[in-house]
Amino acid sequence: MRDDPTFVEQIQRDLQDVRWLGPEEIRSRGRRRSQRKVVVATVVLALAGVSAVAVAAPRTSPPPAQPAASASPTRHEITTDALLQPADLSQQVDVQLSQSGLGEPVRLADMLSYCRTSQGRSEGWQMSILSRSQTFVPKRATPILTQSDGLVTQDLFRLAPEAARQLFASLDDLVAPCAEWLSVGPILTAGGTRTGEALHRWSVVQRGFAGDDAAILRDSLTVTRDLETGQPLGDQPSPILVAVVRVGDTVSVLRLGYDGTEAELMRLAVAAAARMCAAANPPC
């Protein structure tokens, strides 16, 4: 190849066509290359900084909402100060009987229950969580044998809040089947046991006079008559009266003795509602 003139001549011609950069252009290109390296390095560092921040301080969600502090703790038991007190009664009492229970029905009246079940219906009572009952006996009374001998009987229940409200919402439906109900059954008389019949008329006669809700149920019944002879088997009975009062999740059922009046029952219901504040949720 060294002896080949054609090859040597070709190299010489190629070298003549080469354009060599001047010193100033070489320095200018070197500065631009350095600047690009700085920019790239800056971007890399910036991205690295962002990543570092992301690792060091991850995105946080707002802390879960804490339940608002209750103004007062939820009450569970029913204390005796939530019941009527002797000072609430219009006459002196000598004996006060009390008892408590768990998971019992809010039974308004035994006769109302019998009316419904005799027609093939359920009793219709709401169920309580817990209860406390008491009976006041007049000071002049002989030793008590049953609660029916008392002057005032009170049952105080704690229910689930919705059940307490539903009790009052369903009162009309509860008594409707007994608006006119003819009861037939054995009656004990001086001459022996007879079969008697009486017409019962249950109704809701008063509403909203105490607490969060209140009502009075009345059974206006006719004199009991002998089913065979049609003769009366006693005097005209007084109406059966029951007061029902709600304060929060508590419900009180009040009944008077045979001589009690509707006005007196309403007065006691108002007093009972004030006492129930000591047990109700939410508090009064």
Short mmCIF file of C-alpha atoms in Angstrom, two decimals:
data_model
loop_
_atom_site.label_atom_id
_atom_site.label_comp_id
_atom_site.label_asym_id
_atom_site.label_seq_id
_atom_site.Cartn_x
_atom_site.Cartn_y
_atom_site.Cartn_z
CA MET A 1 0.00 0.00 0.00
CA ARG A 2 2.88 2.34 0.71
CA ASP A 3 3.93 2.03 -2.96
CA ASP A 4 0.43 2.76 -4.19
CA PRO A 5 0.33 6.48 -5.24
CA THR A 6 -3.36 6.39 -5.68
CA PHE A 7 -3.96 5.67 -1.93
CA VAL A 8 -1.57 8.42 -0.78
CA GLU A 9 -3.07 10.95 -3.09
CA GLN A 10 -6.55 10.11 -1.81
CA ILE A 11 -5.54 10.70 1.82
CA GLN A 12 -3.96 14.06 0.94
CA ARG A 13 -7.11 15.18 -0.87
CA ASP A 14 -9.29 14.15 2.14
CA LEU A 15 -7.11 16.01 4.59
CA GLN A 16 -7.38 19.15 2.51
CA ASP A 17 -11.20 18.98 2.79
CA VAL A 18 -11.16 18.78 6.61
CA ARG A 19 -12.26 22.00 8.40
CA TRP A 20 -10.39 22.47 11.66
CA LEU A 21 -12.09 24.45 14.48
CA GLY A 22 -10.45 27.60 15.62
CA PRO A 23 -9.40 28.03 19.26
CA GLU A 24 -12.25 30.40 20.14
CA GLU A 25 -14.94 28.08 18.71
CA ILE A 26 -13.46 25.13 20.60
CA ARG A 27 -13.66 27.11 23.88
CA SER A 28 -17.29 28.23 23.12
CA ARG A 29 -18.43 24.68 22.46
CA GLY A 30 -16.74 23.55 25.69
CA ARG A 31 -18.66 26.17 27.71
CA ARG A 32 -22.04 25.11 26.18
CA ARG A 33 -21.30 21.46 26.99
CA SER A 34 -20.46 22.38 30.59
CA GLN A 35 -23.68 24.39 30.91
CA ARG A 36 -25.75 21.42 29.65
CA LYS A 37 -24.11 19.20 32.23
CA VAL A 38 -24.97 21.69 34.97
CA VAL A 39 -28.59 21.93 33.85
CA VAL A 40 -28.94 18.15 33.68
CA ALA A 41 -27.32 17.79 37.05
CA THR A 42 -29.63 20.45 38.51
CA VAL A 43 -32.73 18.70 37.16
CA VAL A 44 -31.52 15.34 38.49
CA LEU A 45 -30.84 16.86 41.88
CA ALA A 46 -34.20 18.59 41.86
CA LEU A 47 -35.96 15.34 41.03
CA ALA A 48 -33.94 13.56 43.66
CA GLY A 49 -34.91 16.28 46.12
CA VAL A 50 -38.58 15.81 45.34
CA SER A 51 -38.22 12.06 45.81
CA ALA A 52 -36.36 12.60 49.04
CA VAL A 53 -39.11 14.90 50.29
CA ALA A 54 -41.72 12.36 49.25
CA VAL A 55 -39.95 9.66 51.24
CA ALA A 56 -39.25 11.83 54.24
CA ALA A 57 -42.70 13.41 54.39
CA PRO A 58 -45.31 11.11 52.82
CA ARG A 59 -48.73 12.54 52.03
CA THR A 60 -50.89 12.32 55.11
CA SER A 61 -54.65 12.05 55.37
CA PRO A 62 -56.46 14.26 57.86
CA PRO A 63 -56.78 12.52 61.25
CA PRO A 64 -59.97 10.54 61.71
CA ALA A 65 -62.76 12.57 63.18
CA GLN A 66 -63.10 12.02 66.89
CA PRO A 67 -66.59 11.53 68.29
CA ALA A 68 -67.90 14.62 69.93
CA ALA A 69 -67.67 14.49 73.67
CA SER A 70 -71.05 13.83 75.19
CA ALA A 71 -72.39 16.50 77.46
CA SER A 72 -73.12 13.79 80.02
CA PRO A 73 -72.57 10.02 80.21
CA THR A 74 -75.31 7.66 79.08
CA ARG A 75 -77.46 6.47 81.96
CA HIS A 76 -78.22 2.77 82.24
CA GLU A 77 -79.79 1.84 85.54
CA ILE A 78 -82.98 3.35 86.96
CA THR A 79 -82.39 4.81 90.39
CA THR A 80 -85.14 5.30 92.96
CA ASP A 81 -84.97 9.09 92.66
CA ALA A 82 -86.41 8.73 89.13
CA LEU A 83 -89.64 7.34 90.63
CA LEU A 84 -92.53 9.19 92.22
CA GLN A 85 -91.84 10.16 95.82
CA PRO A 86 -94.28 10.19 98.77
CA ALA A 87 -94.29 14.00 98.63
CA ASP A 88 -95.81 13.81 95.13
CA LEU A 89 -98.99 12.15 96.42
CA SER A 90 -102.00 14.02 97.74
CA GLN A 91 -102.30 11.85 100.86
CA GLN A 92 -99.94 10.17 103.26
CA VAL A 93 -98.68 6.70 102.48
CA ASP A 94 -97.59 4.04 104.89
CA VAL A 95 -95.96 1.36 102.77
CA GLN A 96 -93.97 1.53 99.57
CA LEU A 97 -93.21 -1.72 97.77
CA SER A 98 -90.68 -1.81 94.92
CA GLN A 99 -89.11 -4.33 92.59
CA SER A 100 -86.93 -4.32 89.47
CA GLY A 101 -86.74 -6.42 86.33
CA LEU A 102 -84.91 -7.01 83.05
CA GLY A 103 -86.34 -7.43 79.56
CA GLU A 104 -89.99 -7.22 80.52
CA PRO A 105 -92.94 -6.10 78.36
CA VAL A 106 -94.34 -2.61 78.90
CA ARG A 107 -97.72 -3.94 79.99
CA LEU A 108 -100.28 -1.13 80.06
CA ALA A 109 -103.35 -3.00 81.34
CA ASP A 110 -104.11 -6.66 81.91
CA MET A 111 -107.70 -6.26 80.67
CA LEU A 112 -106.46 -4.66 77.44
CA SER A 113 -104.08 -7.57 76.97
CA TYR A 114 -106.91 -10.08 77.52
CA CYS A 115 -109.11 -8.23 75.04
CA ARG A 116 -106.49 -8.52 72.30
CA THR A 117 -105.48 -12.13 72.91
CA SER A 118 -109.15 -13.25 73.11
CA GLN A 119 -109.43 -12.07 69.50
CA GLY A 120 -106.37 -14.00 68.40
CA ARG A 121 -104.11 -10.94 68.39
CA SER A 122 -100.74 -10.42 70.00
CA GLU A 123 -100.60 -8.44 73.21
CA GLY A 124 -98.83 -5.68 71.31
CA TRP A 125 -96.49 -4.61 74.11
CA GLN A 126 -93.08 -3.08 73.50
CA MET A 127 -90.17 -4.80 75.29
CA SER A 128 -88.09 -2.93 77.85
CA ILE A 129 -84.39 -3.17 78.62
CA LEU A 130 -84.90 -2.87 82.37
CA SER A 131 -87.58 -1.64 84.75
CA ARG A 132 -88.38 -0.60 88.28
CA SER A 133 -91.84 -0.76 89.85
CA GLN A 134 -93.39 0.52 93.04
CA THR A 135 -96.74 0.62 94.83
CA PHE A 136 -97.83 3.24 97.37
CA VAL A 137 -100.35 2.14 99.98
CA PRO A 138 -102.60 4.53 101.92
CA LYS A 139 -101.57 4.99 105.53
CA ARG A 140 -104.92 3.65 106.74
CA ALA A 141 -104.67 0.47 104.63
CA THR A 142 -104.36 -3.01 106.03
CA PRO A 143 -101.15 -4.87 105.17
CA ILE A 144 -100.90 -5.11 101.39
CA LEU A 145 -101.55 -8.43 99.70
CA THR A 146 -101.47 -7.48 96.02
CA GLN A 147 -100.62 -4.40 94.01
CA SER A 148 -104.31 -3.89 93.25
CA ASP A 149 -104.73 -2.87 96.89
CA GLY A 150 -102.43 0.12 96.40
CA LEU A 151 -103.18 3.80 96.11
CA VAL A 152 -100.78 4.36 93.18
CA THR A 153 -98.85 1.84 91.11
CA GLN A 154 -95.96 2.97 88.93
CA ASP A 155 -93.86 0.97 86.46
CA LEU A 156 -90.85 2.81 85.06
CA PHE A 157 -89.13 1.26 82.02
CA ARG A 158 -86.04 1.97 79.97
CA LEU A 159 -86.47 1.10 76.29
CA ALA A 160 -84.49 1.43 73.11
CA PRO A 161 -85.21 5.04 71.98
CA GLU A 162 -87.10 3.96 68.84
CA ALA A 163 -89.21 1.47 70.82
CA ALA A 164 -90.12 4.20 73.31
CA ARG A 165 -91.32 6.49 70.51
CA GLN A 166 -93.11 3.65 68.72
CA LEU A 167 -95.09 2.83 71.85
CA PHE A 168 -96.89 6.17 71.58
CA ALA A 169 -97.15 6.10 67.79
CA SER A 170 -99.02 2.78 67.99
CA LEU A 171 -101.39 3.54 70.88
CA ASP A 172 -104.44 4.10 68.68
CA ASP A 173 -103.83 0.87 66.80
CA LEU A 174 -103.29 -0.92 70.10
CA VAL A 175 -106.70 -0.02 71.56
CA ALA A 176 -108.68 -0.04 68.28
CA PRO A 177 -109.68 -3.76 68.48
CA CYS A 178 -111.05 -3.11 71.98
CA ALA A 179 -113.09 0.00 71.19
CA GLU A 180 -116.18 -2.13 71.85
CA TRP A 181 -115.41 -5.49 73.31
CA LEU A 182 -117.88 -7.76 75.08
CA SER A 183 -116.14 -9.80 77.74
CA VAL A 184 -117.73 -12.94 79.11
CA GLY A 185 -116.45 -14.86 82.09
CA PRO A 186 -117.09 -16.27 85.56
CA ILE A 187 -118.11 -13.81 88.29
CA LEU A 188 -117.91 -14.67 91.97
CA THR A 189 -121.08 -13.55 93.80
CA ALA A 190 -122.57 -14.14 97.25
CA GLY A 191 -124.72 -16.90 95.76
CA GLY A 192 -121.81 -18.60 94.01
CA THR A 193 -120.06 -18.31 90.67
CA ARG A 194 -122.11 -16.93 87.81
CA THR A 195 -121.29 -16.23 84.16
CA GLY A 196 -121.32 -12.51 83.53
CA GLU A 197 -120.79 -10.18 80.61
CA ALA A 198 -119.72 -6.55 80.33
CA LEU A 199 -119.06 -4.20 77.43
CA HIS A 200 -115.62 -2.53 77.44
CA ARG A 201 -114.85 0.63 75.49
CA TRP A 202 -111.12 1.38 75.33
CA SER A 203 -109.91 4.75 74.01
CA VAL A 204 -107.04 7.26 74.18
CA VAL A 205 -108.60 10.31 75.82
CA GLN A 206 -105.68 12.69 76.56
CA ARG A 207 -102.35 13.32 74.86
CA GLY A 208 -99.22 15.44 75.18
CA PHE A 209 -99.74 16.89 78.66
CA ALA A 210 -96.41 15.84 80.21
CA GLY A 211 -92.83 14.96 79.34
CA ASP A 212 -91.85 14.30 75.72
CA ASP A 213 -95.13 12.47 75.19
CA ALA A 214 -98.03 11.40 77.35
CA ALA A 215 -101.43 9.78 77.05
CA ILE A 216 -104.29 8.52 79.17
CA LEU A 217 -106.07 5.31 78.25
CA ARG A 218 -109.59 4.83 79.55
CA ASP A 219 -111.82 1.79 79.62
CA SER A 220 -115.43 2.88 80.11
CA LEU A 221 -117.18 -0.39 80.89
CA THR A 222 -120.79 -1.17 81.58
CA VAL A 223 -122.14 -2.91 84.65
CA THR A 224 -121.58 -6.67 84.59
CA ARG A 225 -124.81 -8.62 84.01
CA ASP A 226 -125.73 -12.23 84.54
CA LEU A 227 -125.56 -13.91 81.14
CA GLU A 228 -128.64 -16.04 81.89
CA THR A 229 -130.95 -13.62 83.70
CA GLY A 230 -129.69 -10.26 82.46
CA GLN A 231 -129.63 -8.97 86.04
CA PRO A 232 -126.74 -6.78 87.20
CA LEU A 233 -124.04 -8.55 89.19
CA GLY A 234 -122.84 -5.51 91.07
CA ASP A 235 -122.70 -1.74 90.88
CA GLN A 236 -121.62 0.42 87.96
CA PRO A 237 -117.79 0.20 87.97
CA SER A 238 -115.49 3.20 87.71
CA PRO A 239 -113.54 3.54 84.45
CA ILE A 240 -110.14 1.87 84.23
CA LEU A 241 -107.55 4.65 83.83
CA VAL A 242 -103.91 4.28 82.78
CA ALA A 243 -101.41 7.12 82.27
CA VAL A 244 -98.37 6.59 80.05
CA VAL A 245 -95.54 9.15 80.02
CA ARG A 246 -92.30 9.24 78.02
CA VAL A 247 -89.16 11.23 78.82
CA GLY A 248 -86.32 10.37 76.44
CA ASP A 249 -85.84 6.60 76.48
CA THR A 250 -87.85 6.08 79.69
CA VAL A 251 -91.56 5.30 79.89
CA SER A 252 -93.69 5.39 83.01
CA VAL A 253 -97.04 3.61 83.41
CA LEU A 254 -99.26 4.90 86.23
CA ARG A 255 -102.47 3.44 87.64
CA LEU A 256 -104.64 4.68 90.50
CA GLY A 257 -106.80 2.78 92.95
CA TYR A 258 -110.53 2.42 92.40
CA ASP A 259 -111.31 5.89 93.75
CA GLY A 260 -108.76 7.71 91.57
CA THR A 261 -109.83 10.41 89.13
CA GLU A 262 -108.55 11.37 85.69
CA ALA A 263 -107.48 14.80 86.96
CA GLU A 264 -105.43 13.25 89.78
CA LEU A 265 -103.83 10.78 87.37
CA MET A 266 -102.80 13.61 85.03
CA ARG A 267 -101.31 15.53 87.96
CA LEU A 268 -99.25 12.52 88.99
CA ALA A 269 -98.14 11.97 85.40
CA VAL A 270 -96.72 15.50 85.28
CA ALA A 271 -94.90 14.89 88.58
CA ALA A 272 -93.60 11.55 87.29
CA ALA A 273 -92.22 13.18 84.13
CA ALA A 274 -90.22 15.64 86.23
CA ARG A 275 -88.78 12.79 88.32
CA MET A 276 -87.92 10.73 85.22
CA CYS A 277 -85.35 13.34 84.18
CA ALA A 278 -83.00 11.71 86.72
CA ALA A 279 -82.87 8.56 84.54
CA ALA A 280 -83.67 9.63 80.97
CA ASN A 281 -81.35 9.68 77.95
CA PRO A 282 -80.82 12.32 76.74
CA PRO A 283 -81.03 14.13 80.07
CA CYS A 284 -83.62 16.82 80.59
#
